[in-house]
Amino acid sequence: MTDQTTSYFIQSRPDPDQPWAQLGVRWSWQSKTKALEKLAARREMQPSLEHRLMERLTTVVERSASEEPPTAACGKCAMPFDPADTRHDGRAQQDGTAYCRGCVDRCHESTDAFHVCAICR
């Protein structure tokens, strides 16, 4: 089953060289008519800014999930563990940690004095 909804929001910018952004509170409306009213009010309240109406399409897909247990994966690179890859920089799990041997190897080879990563914490 697939379900799609549409909502509208306003983006603003101070001048054409600046990127568009949602400023202040991030409001959105399901009604385009209501959003256009809010856009007109925003343009009146903030004439020095450029404003535009944006449309957001959200699609929700429902499907049956696999009943297989999830495969364990490395906490740093998110690659699944491969018990057969026991090289020093392989994909096997490192001594019961949450990380693969490759990530642990790269971590311990760091030459940065301020190196802090998920493995070192």
Tab-separated table of N, CA, C and O in Angstrom:
chain	number	residue	atom	x	y	z
A	1	MET	N	0.838	-1.172	0.000
A	1	MET	CA	0.000	0.000	0.000
A	1	MET	C	0.892	1.247	0.000
A	1	MET	O	1.860	1.331	0.731
A	2	THR	N	0.575	2.209	-0.836
A	2	THR	CA	1.311	3.464	-0.907
A	2	THR	C	0.353	4.614	-0.636
A	2	THR	O	-0.747	4.649	-1.155
A	3	ASP	N	0.803	5.555	0.194
A	3	ASP	CA	0.003	6.718	0.550
A	3	ASP	C	0.861	7.952	0.342
A	3	ASP	O	2.025	7.964	0.728
A	4	GLN	N	0.297	9.005	-0.281
A	4	GLN	CA	1.073	10.215	-0.518
A	4	GLN	C	0.317	11.417	0.026
A	4	GLN	O	-0.885	11.549	-0.189
A	5	THR	N	1.021	12.304	0.738
A	5	THR	CA	0.421	13.536	1.248
A	5	THR	C	1.233	14.725	0.727
A	5	THR	O	2.413	14.604	0.433
A	6	THR	N	0.558	15.867	0.652
A	6	THR	CA	1.198	17.094	0.205
A	6	THR	C	1.057	18.136	1.294
A	6	THR	O	-0.007	18.279	1.882
A	7	SER	N	2.141	18.846	1.569
A	7	SER	CA	2.082	19.979	2.486
A	7	SER	C	2.864	21.124	1.858
A	7	SER	O	3.646	20.929	0.921
A	8	TYR	N	2.644	22.321	2.377
A	8	TYR	CA	3.258	23.519	1.819
A	8	TYR	C	3.979	24.277	2.922
A	8	TYR	O	3.552	24.289	4.068
A	9	PHE	N	5.106	24.908	2.567
A	9	PHE	CA	5.856	25.705	3.524
A	9	PHE	C	6.516	26.863	2.792
A	9	PHE	O	6.572	26.899	1.558
A	10	ILE	N	7.001	27.828	3.571
A	10	ILE	CA	7.582	29.045	3.003
A	10	ILE	C	9.087	29.055	3.226
A	10	ILE	O	9.565	28.728	4.311
A	11	GLN	N	9.822	29.429	2.188
A	11	GLN	CA	11.257	29.658	2.299
A	11	GLN	C	11.520	31.131	2.007
A	11	GLN	O	10.790	31.759	1.226
A	12	SER	N	12.563	31.663	2.619
A	12	SER	CA	12.903	33.073	2.444
A	12	SER	C	14.408	33.227	2.263
A	12	SER	O	15.176	32.332	2.611
A	13	ARG	N	14.791	34.413	1.742
A	13	ARG	CA	16.212	34.762	1.649
A	13	ARG	C	16.324	36.282	1.549
A	13	ARG	O	15.446	36.955	1.004
A	14	PRO	N	17.421	36.836	2.067
A	14	PRO	CA	17.575	38.290	2.063
A	14	PRO	C	17.878	38.878	0.680
A	14	PRO	O	17.498	40.004	0.401
A	15	ASP	N	18.576	38.145	-0.163
A	15	ASP	CA	18.852	38.624	-1.523
A	15	ASP	C	19.130	37.427	-2.430
A	15	ASP	O	19.379	36.323	-1.953
A	16	PRO	N	19.100	37.636	-3.738
A	16	PRO	CA	19.248	36.523	-4.696
A	16	PRO	C	20.560	35.751	-4.597
A	16	PRO	O	20.642	34.621	-5.067
A	17	ASP	N	21.589	36.330	-3.972
A	17	ASP	CA	22.864	35.617	-3.832
A	17	ASP	C	22.875	34.648	-2.661
A	17	ASP	O	23.791	33.841	-2.533
A	18	GLN	N	21.891	34.736	-1.804
A	18	GLN	CA	21.822	33.903	-0.604
A	18	GLN	C	20.989	32.642	-0.877
A	18	GLN	O	20.090	32.655	-1.713
A	19	PRO	N	21.245	31.558	-0.126
A	19	PRO	CA	20.443	30.339	-0.305
A	19	PRO	C	19.063	30.490	0.336
A	19	PRO	O	18.874	31.263	1.273
A	20	TRP	N	18.107	29.742	-0.174
A	20	TRP	CA	16.769	29.722	0.397
A	20	TRP	C	16.810	28.952	1.709
A	20	TRP	O	17.545	27.971	1.837
A	21	ALA	N	15.986	29.368	2.683
A	21	ALA	CA	15.930	28.679	3.975
A	21	ALA	C	14.579	28.932	4.621
A	21	ALA	O	13.919	29.938	4.345
A	22	GLN	N	14.176	28.003	5.492
A	22	GLN	CA	12.993	28.227	6.312
A	22	GLN	C	13.451	29.027	7.524
A	22	GLN	O	14.285	28.559	8.298
A	23	LEU	N	12.943	30.224	7.676
A	23	LEU	CA	13.368	31.092	8.767
A	23	LEU	C	12.385	31.006	9.929
A	23	LEU	O	11.183	30.883	9.723
A	24	GLY	N	12.909	31.086	11.140
A	24	GLY	CA	12.042	31.072	12.322
A	24	GLY	C	11.390	29.718	12.530
A	24	GLY	O	11.977	28.671	12.273
A	25	VAL	N	10.139	29.760	12.965
A	25	VAL	CA	9.378	28.529	13.228
A	25	VAL	C	9.080	27.833	11.906
A	25	VAL	O	8.743	28.462	10.922
A	26	ARG	N	9.213	26.539	11.890
A	26	ARG	CA	9.018	25.760	10.660
A	26	ARG	C	7.555	25.320	10.536
A	26	ARG	O	7.197	24.208	10.894
A	27	TRP	N	6.748	26.211	10.012
A	27	TRP	CA	5.333	25.922	9.819
A	27	TRP	C	5.128	25.219	8.479
A	27	TRP	O	5.849	25.452	7.524
A	28	SER	N	4.085	24.407	8.416
A	28	SER	CA	3.654	23.851	7.131
A	28	SER	C	2.133	23.710	7.177
A	28	SER	O	1.541	23.611	8.247
A	29	TRP	N	1.523	23.741	6.005
A	29	TRP	CA	0.075	23.685	5.906
A	29	TRP	C	-0.326	22.625	4.901
A	29	TRP	O	0.318	22.439	3.874
A	30	GLN	N	-1.432	21.943	5.178
A	30	GLN	CA	-1.963	20.930	4.267
A	30	GLN	C	-2.757	21.569	3.134
A	30	GLN	O	-2.886	21.000	2.069
A	31	SER	N	-3.290	22.768	3.376
A	31	SER	CA	-4.106	23.472	2.389
A	31	SER	C	-3.255	24.472	1.616
A	31	SER	O	-2.603	25.342	2.216
A	32	LYS	N	-3.280	24.393	0.299
A	32	LYS	CA	-2.523	25.331	-0.515
A	32	LYS	C	-3.101	26.734	-0.385
A	32	LYS	O	-2.360	27.724	-0.355
A	33	THR	N	-4.419	26.842	-0.263
A	33	THR	CA	-5.069	28.137	-0.088
A	33	THR	C	-4.566	28.825	1.174
A	33	THR	O	-4.209	30.008	1.160
A	34	LYS	N	-4.515	28.079	2.272
A	34	LYS	CA	-4.025	28.622	3.547
A	34	LYS	C	-2.555	29.024	3.416
A	34	LYS	O	-2.143	30.078	3.909
A	35	ALA	N	-1.759	28.206	2.759
A	35	ALA	CA	-0.335	28.497	2.579
A	35	ALA	C	-0.139	29.769	1.753
A	35	ALA	O	0.743	30.580	2.056
A	36	LEU	N	-0.954	29.972	0.716
A	36	LEU	CA	-0.858	31.182	-0.089
A	36	LEU	C	-1.228	32.420	0.715
A	36	LEU	O	-0.629	33.485	0.548
A	37	GLU	N	-2.210	32.290	1.616
A	37	GLU	CA	-2.565	33.396	2.513
A	37	GLU	C	-1.378	33.738	3.416
A	37	GLU	O	-1.054	34.915	3.617
A	38	LYS	N	-0.739	32.729	3.961
A	38	LYS	CA	0.413	32.936	4.841
A	38	LYS	C	1.591	33.545	4.071
A	38	LYS	O	2.317	34.382	4.597
A	39	LEU	N	1.769	33.128	2.818
A	39	LEU	CA	2.826	33.683	1.983
A	39	LEU	C	2.583	35.178	1.750
A	39	LEU	O	3.506	35.990	1.868
A	40	ALA	N	1.344	35.554	1.445
A	40	ALA	CA	1.015	36.968	1.234
A	40	ALA	C	1.259	37.771	2.510
A	40	ALA	O	1.821	38.872	2.460
A	41	ALA	N	0.880	37.213	3.657
A	41	ALA	CA	1.102	37.894	4.936
A	41	ALA	C	2.592	38.038	5.220
A	41	ALA	O	3.053	39.093	5.687
A	42	ARG	N	3.374	37.015	4.933
A	42	ARG	CA	4.827	37.054	5.157
A	42	ARG	C	5.459	38.123	4.271
A	42	ARG	O	6.321	38.877	4.699
A	43	ARG	N	5.028	38.196	3.009
A	43	ARG	CA	5.568	39.206	2.095
A	43	ARG	C	5.239	40.620	2.582
A	43	ARG	O	6.044	41.540	2.434
A	44	GLU	N	4.066	40.781	3.183
A	44	GLU	CA	3.667	42.090	3.712
A	44	GLU	C	4.465	42.441	4.974
A	44	GLU	O	4.896	43.578	5.154
A	45	MET	N	4.689	41.449	5.845
A	45	MET	CA	5.410	41.681	7.099
A	45	MET	C	6.913	41.855	6.883
A	45	MET	O	7.568	42.571	7.633
A	46	GLN	N	7.474	41.168	5.894
A	46	GLN	CA	8.918	41.198	5.656
A	46	GLN	C	9.212	41.551	4.196
A	46	GLN	O	9.706	40.726	3.426
A	47	PRO	N	8.941	42.800	3.797
A	47	PRO	CA	9.128	43.170	2.381
A	47	PRO	C	10.587	43.194	1.944
A	47	PRO	O	10.868	43.147	0.746
A	48	SER	N	11.515	43.251	2.887
A	48	SER	CA	12.933	43.291	2.503
A	48	SER	C	13.474	41.916	2.112
A	48	SER	O	14.569	41.809	1.571
A	49	LEU	N	12.722	40.858	2.401
A	49	LEU	CA	13.145	39.501	2.060
A	49	LEU	C	12.379	38.999	0.841
A	49	LEU	O	11.261	39.431	0.561
A	50	GLU	N	12.978	38.058	0.148
A	50	GLU	CA	12.318	37.374	-0.963
A	50	GLU	C	11.723	36.084	-0.398
A	50	GLU	O	12.366	35.376	0.376
A	51	HIS	N	10.470	35.779	-0.735
A	51	HIS	CA	9.777	34.602	-0.198
A	51	HIS	C	9.235	33.751	-1.335
A	51	HIS	O	8.870	34.271	-2.389
A	52	ARG	N	9.173	32.451	-1.098
A	52	ARG	CA	8.563	31.555	-2.082
A	52	ARG	C	7.824	30.435	-1.360
A	52	ARG	O	8.149	30.057	-0.237
A	53	LEU	N	6.826	29.889	-2.049
A	53	LEU	CA	6.049	28.775	-1.520
A	53	LEU	C	6.665	27.473	-2.016
A	53	LEU	O	6.966	27.332	-3.199
A	54	MET	N	6.852	26.546	-1.107
A	54	MET	CA	7.412	25.244	-1.456
A	54	MET	C	6.364	24.165	-1.201
A	54	MET	O	5.549	24.286	-0.284
A	55	GLU	N	6.434	23.116	-1.979
A	55	GLU	CA	5.528	21.978	-1.856
A	55	GLU	C	6.344	20.765	-1.421
A	55	GLU	O	7.405	20.503	-1.981
A	56	ARG	N	5.864	20.063	-0.412
A	56	ARG	CA	6.549	18.860	0.068
A	56	ARG	C	5.627	17.664	-0.145
A	56	ARG	O	4.521	17.616	0.372
A	57	LEU	N	6.096	16.701	-0.926
A	57	LEU	CA	5.347	15.456	-1.147
A	57	LEU	C	5.957	14.382	-0.257
A	57	LEU	O	7.165	14.138	-0.316
A	58	THR	N	5.130	13.759	0.537
A	58	THR	CA	5.595	12.692	1.421
A	58	THR	C	4.914	11.408	0.994
A	58	THR	O	3.684	11.336	0.936
A	59	THR	N	5.704	10.401	0.693
A	59	THR	CA	5.176	9.108	0.288
A	59	THR	C	5.480	8.087	1.369
A	59	THR	O	6.621	7.961	1.809
A	60	VAL	N	4.439	7.376	1.795
A	60	VAL	CA	4.589	6.320	2.787
A	60	VAL	C	4.279	4.998	2.094
A	60	VAL	O	3.226	4.845	1.481
A	61	VAL	N	5.215	4.076	2.181
A	61	VAL	CA	5.032	2.763	1.575
A	61	VAL	C	4.998	1.735	2.695
A	61	VAL	O	5.904	1.674	3.520
A	62	GLU	N	3.947	0.944	2.722
A	62	GLU	CA	3.847	-0.132	3.699
A	62	GLU	C	4.109	-1.450	2.989
A	62	GLU	O	3.574	-1.699	1.915
A	63	ARG	N	4.965	-2.270	3.590
A	63	ARG	CA	5.276	-3.563	3.010
A	63	ARG	C	5.613	-4.529	4.133
A	63	ARG	O	5.967	-4.115	5.232
A	64	SER	N	5.534	-5.790	3.836
A	64	SER	CA	5.851	-6.771	4.869
A	64	SER	C	7.355	-6.760	5.123
A	64	SER	O	8.156	-6.600	4.210
A	65	ALA	N	7.704	-6.909	6.375
A	65	ALA	CA	9.116	-6.894	6.758
A	65	ALA	C	9.650	-8.314	6.787
A	65	ALA	O	8.918	-9.273	7.028
A	66	SER	N	10.933	-8.427	6.573
A	66	SER	CA	11.574	-9.723	6.655
A	66	SER	C	11.525	-10.211	8.097
A	66	SER	O	11.681	-9.439	9.039
A	67	GLU	N	11.308	-11.482	8.281
A	67	GLU	CA	11.274	-12.038	9.632
A	67	GLU	C	12.618	-12.606	10.039
A	67	GLU	O	12.757	-13.196	11.100
A	68	GLU	N	13.622	-12.395	9.175
A	68	GLU	CA	14.973	-12.826	9.504
A	68	GLU	C	15.573	-11.851	10.511
A	68	GLU	O	15.330	-10.655	10.427
A	69	PRO	N	16.343	-12.344	11.466
A	69	PRO	CA	16.970	-11.410	12.398
A	69	PRO	C	17.958	-10.517	11.651
A	69	PRO	O	18.563	-10.933	10.664
A	70	PRO	N	18.095	-9.257	12.093
A	70	PRO	CA	19.012	-8.368	11.389
A	70	PRO	C	20.447	-8.871	11.484
A	70	PRO	O	20.856	-9.455	12.484
A	71	THR	N	21.201	-8.641	10.419
A	71	THR	CA	22.601	-9.032	10.392
A	71	THR	C	23.397	-8.044	11.225
A	71	THR	O	23.212	-6.842	11.115
A	72	ALA	N	24.275	-8.561	12.085
A	72	ALA	CA	25.102	-7.682	12.899
A	72	ALA	C	26.036	-6.888	11.993
A	72	ALA	O	26.558	-7.410	11.014
A	73	ALA	N	26.228	-5.615	12.330
A	73	ALA	CA	27.064	-4.753	11.503
A	73	ALA	C	27.979	-3.904	12.378
A	73	ALA	O	27.728	-3.708	13.566
A	74	CYS	N	29.020	-3.398	11.775
A	74	CYS	CA	30.006	-2.551	12.451
A	74	CYS	C	29.350	-1.251	12.914
A	74	CYS	O	28.578	-0.640	12.184
A	75	GLY	N	29.655	-0.827	14.118
A	75	GLY	CA	29.102	0.393	14.670
A	75	GLY	C	29.694	1.659	14.065
A	75	GLY	O	29.171	2.740	14.282
A	76	LYS	N	30.767	1.546	13.312
A	76	LYS	CA	31.386	2.731	12.704
A	76	LYS	C	31.046	2.841	11.219
A	76	LYS	O	30.531	3.841	10.780
A	77	CYS	N	31.317	1.793	10.439
A	77	CYS	CA	31.100	1.864	8.985
A	77	CYS	C	29.758	1.255	8.558
A	77	CYS	O	29.383	1.372	7.406
A	78	ALA	N	29.067	0.570	9.464
A	78	ALA	CA	27.752	-0.042	9.229
A	78	ALA	C	27.774	-1.199	8.231
A	78	ALA	O	26.735	-1.661	7.791
A	79	MET	N	28.944	-1.689	7.869
A	79	MET	CA	29.045	-2.854	6.982
A	79	MET	C	28.773	-4.108	7.804
A	79	MET	O	29.214	-4.202	8.954
A	80	PRO	N	28.063	-5.090	7.238
A	80	PRO	CA	27.820	-6.337	7.975
A	80	PRO	C	29.135	-7.049	8.292
A	80	PRO	O	30.072	-7.022	7.496
A	81	PHE	N	29.180	-7.665	9.463
A	81	PHE	CA	30.367	-8.441	9.829
A	81	PHE	C	30.484	-9.660	8.922
A	81	PHE	O	29.480	-10.251	8.526
A	82	ASP	N	31.700	-10.024	8.571
A	82	ASP	CA	31.976	-11.215	7.780
A	82	ASP	C	32.967	-12.060	8.573
A	82	ASP	O	34.170	-11.814	8.533
A	83	PRO	N	32.483	-13.065	9.327
A	83	PRO	CA	33.362	-13.858	10.173
A	83	PRO	C	34.504	-14.541	9.410
A	83	PRO	O	35.545	-14.843	9.985
A	84	ALA	N	34.335	-14.749	8.114
A	84	ALA	CA	35.370	-15.426	7.330
A	84	ALA	C	36.512	-14.481	6.958
A	84	ALA	O	37.594	-14.932	6.592
A	85	ASP	N	36.311	-13.174	7.065
A	85	ASP	CA	37.334	-12.200	6.672
A	85	ASP	C	38.141	-11.784	7.906
A	85	ASP	O	37.920	-10.742	8.496
A	86	THR	N	39.115	-12.627	8.283
A	86	THR	CA	39.872	-12.413	9.519
A	86	THR	C	41.194	-11.679	9.302
A	86	THR	O	42.040	-11.675	10.197
A	87	ARG	N	41.361	-11.041	8.136
A	87	ARG	CA	42.574	-10.254	7.928
A	87	ARG	C	42.641	-9.151	8.983
A	87	ARG	O	41.636	-8.797	9.593
A	88	HIS	N	43.818	-8.561	9.188
A	88	HIS	CA	43.946	-7.500	10.197
A	88	HIS	C	43.059	-6.303	9.870
A	88	HIS	O	42.646	-5.580	10.763
A	89	ASP	N	42.738	-6.098	8.581
A	89	ASP	CA	41.873	-4.989	8.186
A	89	ASP	C	40.591	-5.508	7.523
A	89	ASP	O	39.996	-4.845	6.694
A	90	GLY	N	40.162	-6.685	7.939
A	90	GLY	CA	38.994	-7.324	7.331
A	90	GLY	C	37.677	-6.913	7.953
A	90	GLY	O	37.593	-6.011	8.783
A	91	ARG	N	36.609	-7.634	7.592
A	91	ARG	CA	35.251	-7.326	8.025
A	91	ARG	C	34.788	-8.191	9.201
A	91	ARG	O	33.647	-8.092	9.613
A	92	ALA	N	35.659	-9.016	9.758
A	92	ALA	CA	35.271	-9.819	10.923
A	92	ALA	C	35.135	-8.906	12.137
A	92	ALA	O	35.774	-7.855	12.223
A	93	GLN	N	34.287	-9.306	13.067
A	93	GLN	CA	34.104	-8.523	14.293
A	93	GLN	C	35.377	-8.576	15.138
A	93	GLN	O	35.970	-9.628	15.324
A	94	GLN	N	35.822	-7.440	15.654
A	94	GLN	CA	37.050	-7.357	16.439
A	94	GLN	C	36.785	-7.754	17.891
A	94	GLN	O	36.194	-7.004	18.645
A	95	ASP	N	37.208	-8.932	18.288
A	95	ASP	CA	37.192	-9.409	19.680
A	95	ASP	C	35.943	-9.027	20.478
A	95	ASP	O	36.039	-8.511	21.584
A	96	GLY	N	34.778	-9.235	19.931
A	96	GLY	CA	33.533	-8.984	20.657
A	96	GLY	C	33.145	-7.519	20.760
A	96	GLY	O	32.154	-7.179	21.404
A	97	THR	N	33.913	-6.604	20.144
A	97	THR	CA	33.538	-5.191	20.154
A	97	THR	C	32.411	-4.971	19.151
A	97	THR	O	32.008	-5.898	18.437
A	98	ALA	N	31.936	-3.761	19.052
A	98	ALA	CA	30.882	-3.431	18.093
A	98	ALA	C	31.458	-3.005	16.750
A	98	ALA	O	30.754	-2.463	15.916
A	99	TYR	N	32.775	-3.230	16.531
A	99	TYR	CA	33.445	-2.730	15.342
A	99	TYR	C	34.139	-3.852	14.567
A	99	TYR	O	34.541	-4.858	15.133
A	100	CYS	N	34.298	-3.603	13.253
A	100	CYS	CA	35.007	-4.578	12.426
A	100	CYS	C	36.512	-4.355	12.565
A	100	CYS	O	36.967	-3.295	13.000
A	101	ARG	N	37.274	-5.355	12.176
A	101	ARG	CA	38.744	-5.282	12.285
A	101	ARG	C	39.302	-4.142	11.438
A	101	ARG	O	40.274	-3.498	11.824
A	102	GLY	N	38.703	-3.857	10.289
A	102	GLY	CA	39.177	-2.774	9.427
A	102	GLY	C	39.059	-1.410	10.092
A	102	GLY	O	39.984	-0.601	10.042
A	103	CYS	N	37.923	-1.143	10.737
A	103	CYS	CA	37.744	0.153	11.407
A	103	CYS	C	38.686	0.287	12.594
A	103	CYS	O	39.260	1.346	12.832
A	104	VAL	N	38.872	-0.794	13.348
A	104	VAL	CA	39.801	-0.750	14.476
A	104	VAL	C	41.215	-0.515	13.966
A	104	VAL	O	41.970	0.289	14.526
A	105	ASP	N	41.582	-1.162	12.872
A	105	ASP	CA	42.912	-0.988	12.298
A	105	ASP	C	43.129	0.456	11.851
A	105	ASP	O	44.158	1.057	12.152
A	106	ARG	N	42.145	1.043	11.147
A	106	ARG	CA	42.275	2.430	10.700
A	106	ARG	C	42.327	3.384	11.888
A	106	ARG	O	43.063	4.364	11.887
A	107	CYS	N	41.583	3.102	12.921
A	107	CYS	CA	41.563	3.958	14.103
A	107	CYS	C	42.934	3.982	14.769
A	107	CYS	O	43.453	5.050	15.097
A	108	HIS	N	43.515	2.836	14.969
A	108	HIS	CA	44.784	2.761	15.679
A	108	HIS	C	45.970	3.250	14.843
A	108	HIS	O	47.038	3.487	15.378
A	109	GLU	N	45.771	3.444	13.528
A	109	GLU	CA	46.836	3.975	12.684
A	109	GLU	C	46.781	5.495	12.587
A	109	GLU	O	47.628	6.103	11.968
A	110	SER	N	45.800	6.126	13.212
A	110	SER	CA	45.650	7.577	13.121
A	110	SER	C	46.873	8.281	13.693
A	110	SER	O	47.386	7.921	14.738
A	111	THR	N	47.319	9.314	12.985
A	111	THR	CA	48.474	10.083	13.459
A	111	THR	C	48.052	11.428	14.032
A	111	THR	O	48.881	12.221	14.435
A	112	ASP	N	46.755	11.699	14.054
A	112	ASP	CA	46.237	12.948	14.591
A	112	ASP	C	46.271	12.905	16.113
A	112	ASP	O	45.675	12.024	16.737
A	113	ALA	N	46.950	13.849	16.757
A	113	ALA	CA	47.072	13.866	18.222
A	113	ALA	C	45.717	14.063	18.900
A	113	ALA	O	45.520	13.646	20.037
A	114	PHE	N	44.769	14.682	18.203
A	114	PHE	CA	43.454	14.949	18.787
A	114	PHE	C	42.401	13.974	18.281
A	114	PHE	O	41.215	14.229	18.381
A	115	HIS	N	42.836	12.848	17.722
A	115	HIS	CA	41.938	11.837	17.163
A	115	HIS	C	40.987	11.302	18.227
A	115	HIS	O	41.409	10.823	19.261
A	116	VAL	N	39.695	11.431	17.965
A	116	VAL	CA	38.668	10.838	18.835
A	116	VAL	C	37.580	10.327	17.902
A	116	VAL	O	37.067	11.060	17.087
A	117	CYS	N	37.275	9.057	18.007
A	117	CYS	CA	36.217	8.499	17.180
A	117	CYS	C	35.362	7.568	18.050
A	117	CYS	O	35.627	7.395	19.233
A	118	ALA	N	34.389	6.945	17.447
A	118	ALA	CA	33.504	6.058	18.207
A	118	ALA	C	34.263	4.908	18.835
A	118	ALA	O	33.889	4.408	19.889
A	119	ILE	N	35.339	4.492	18.232
A	119	ILE	CA	36.127	3.366	18.762
A	119	ILE	C	36.943	3.802	19.958
A	119	ILE	O	37.078	3.084	20.952
A	120	CYS	N	37.517	4.991	19.897
A	120	CYS	CA	38.418	5.469	20.959
A	120	CYS	C	37.695	5.988	22.196
A	120	CYS	O	38.298	6.120	23.243
A	121	ARG	N	36.451	6.344	22.087
A	121	ARG	CA	35.736	6.937	23.220
A	121	ARG	C	35.645	6.017	24.374
A	121	ARG	O	35.601	4.885	24.384
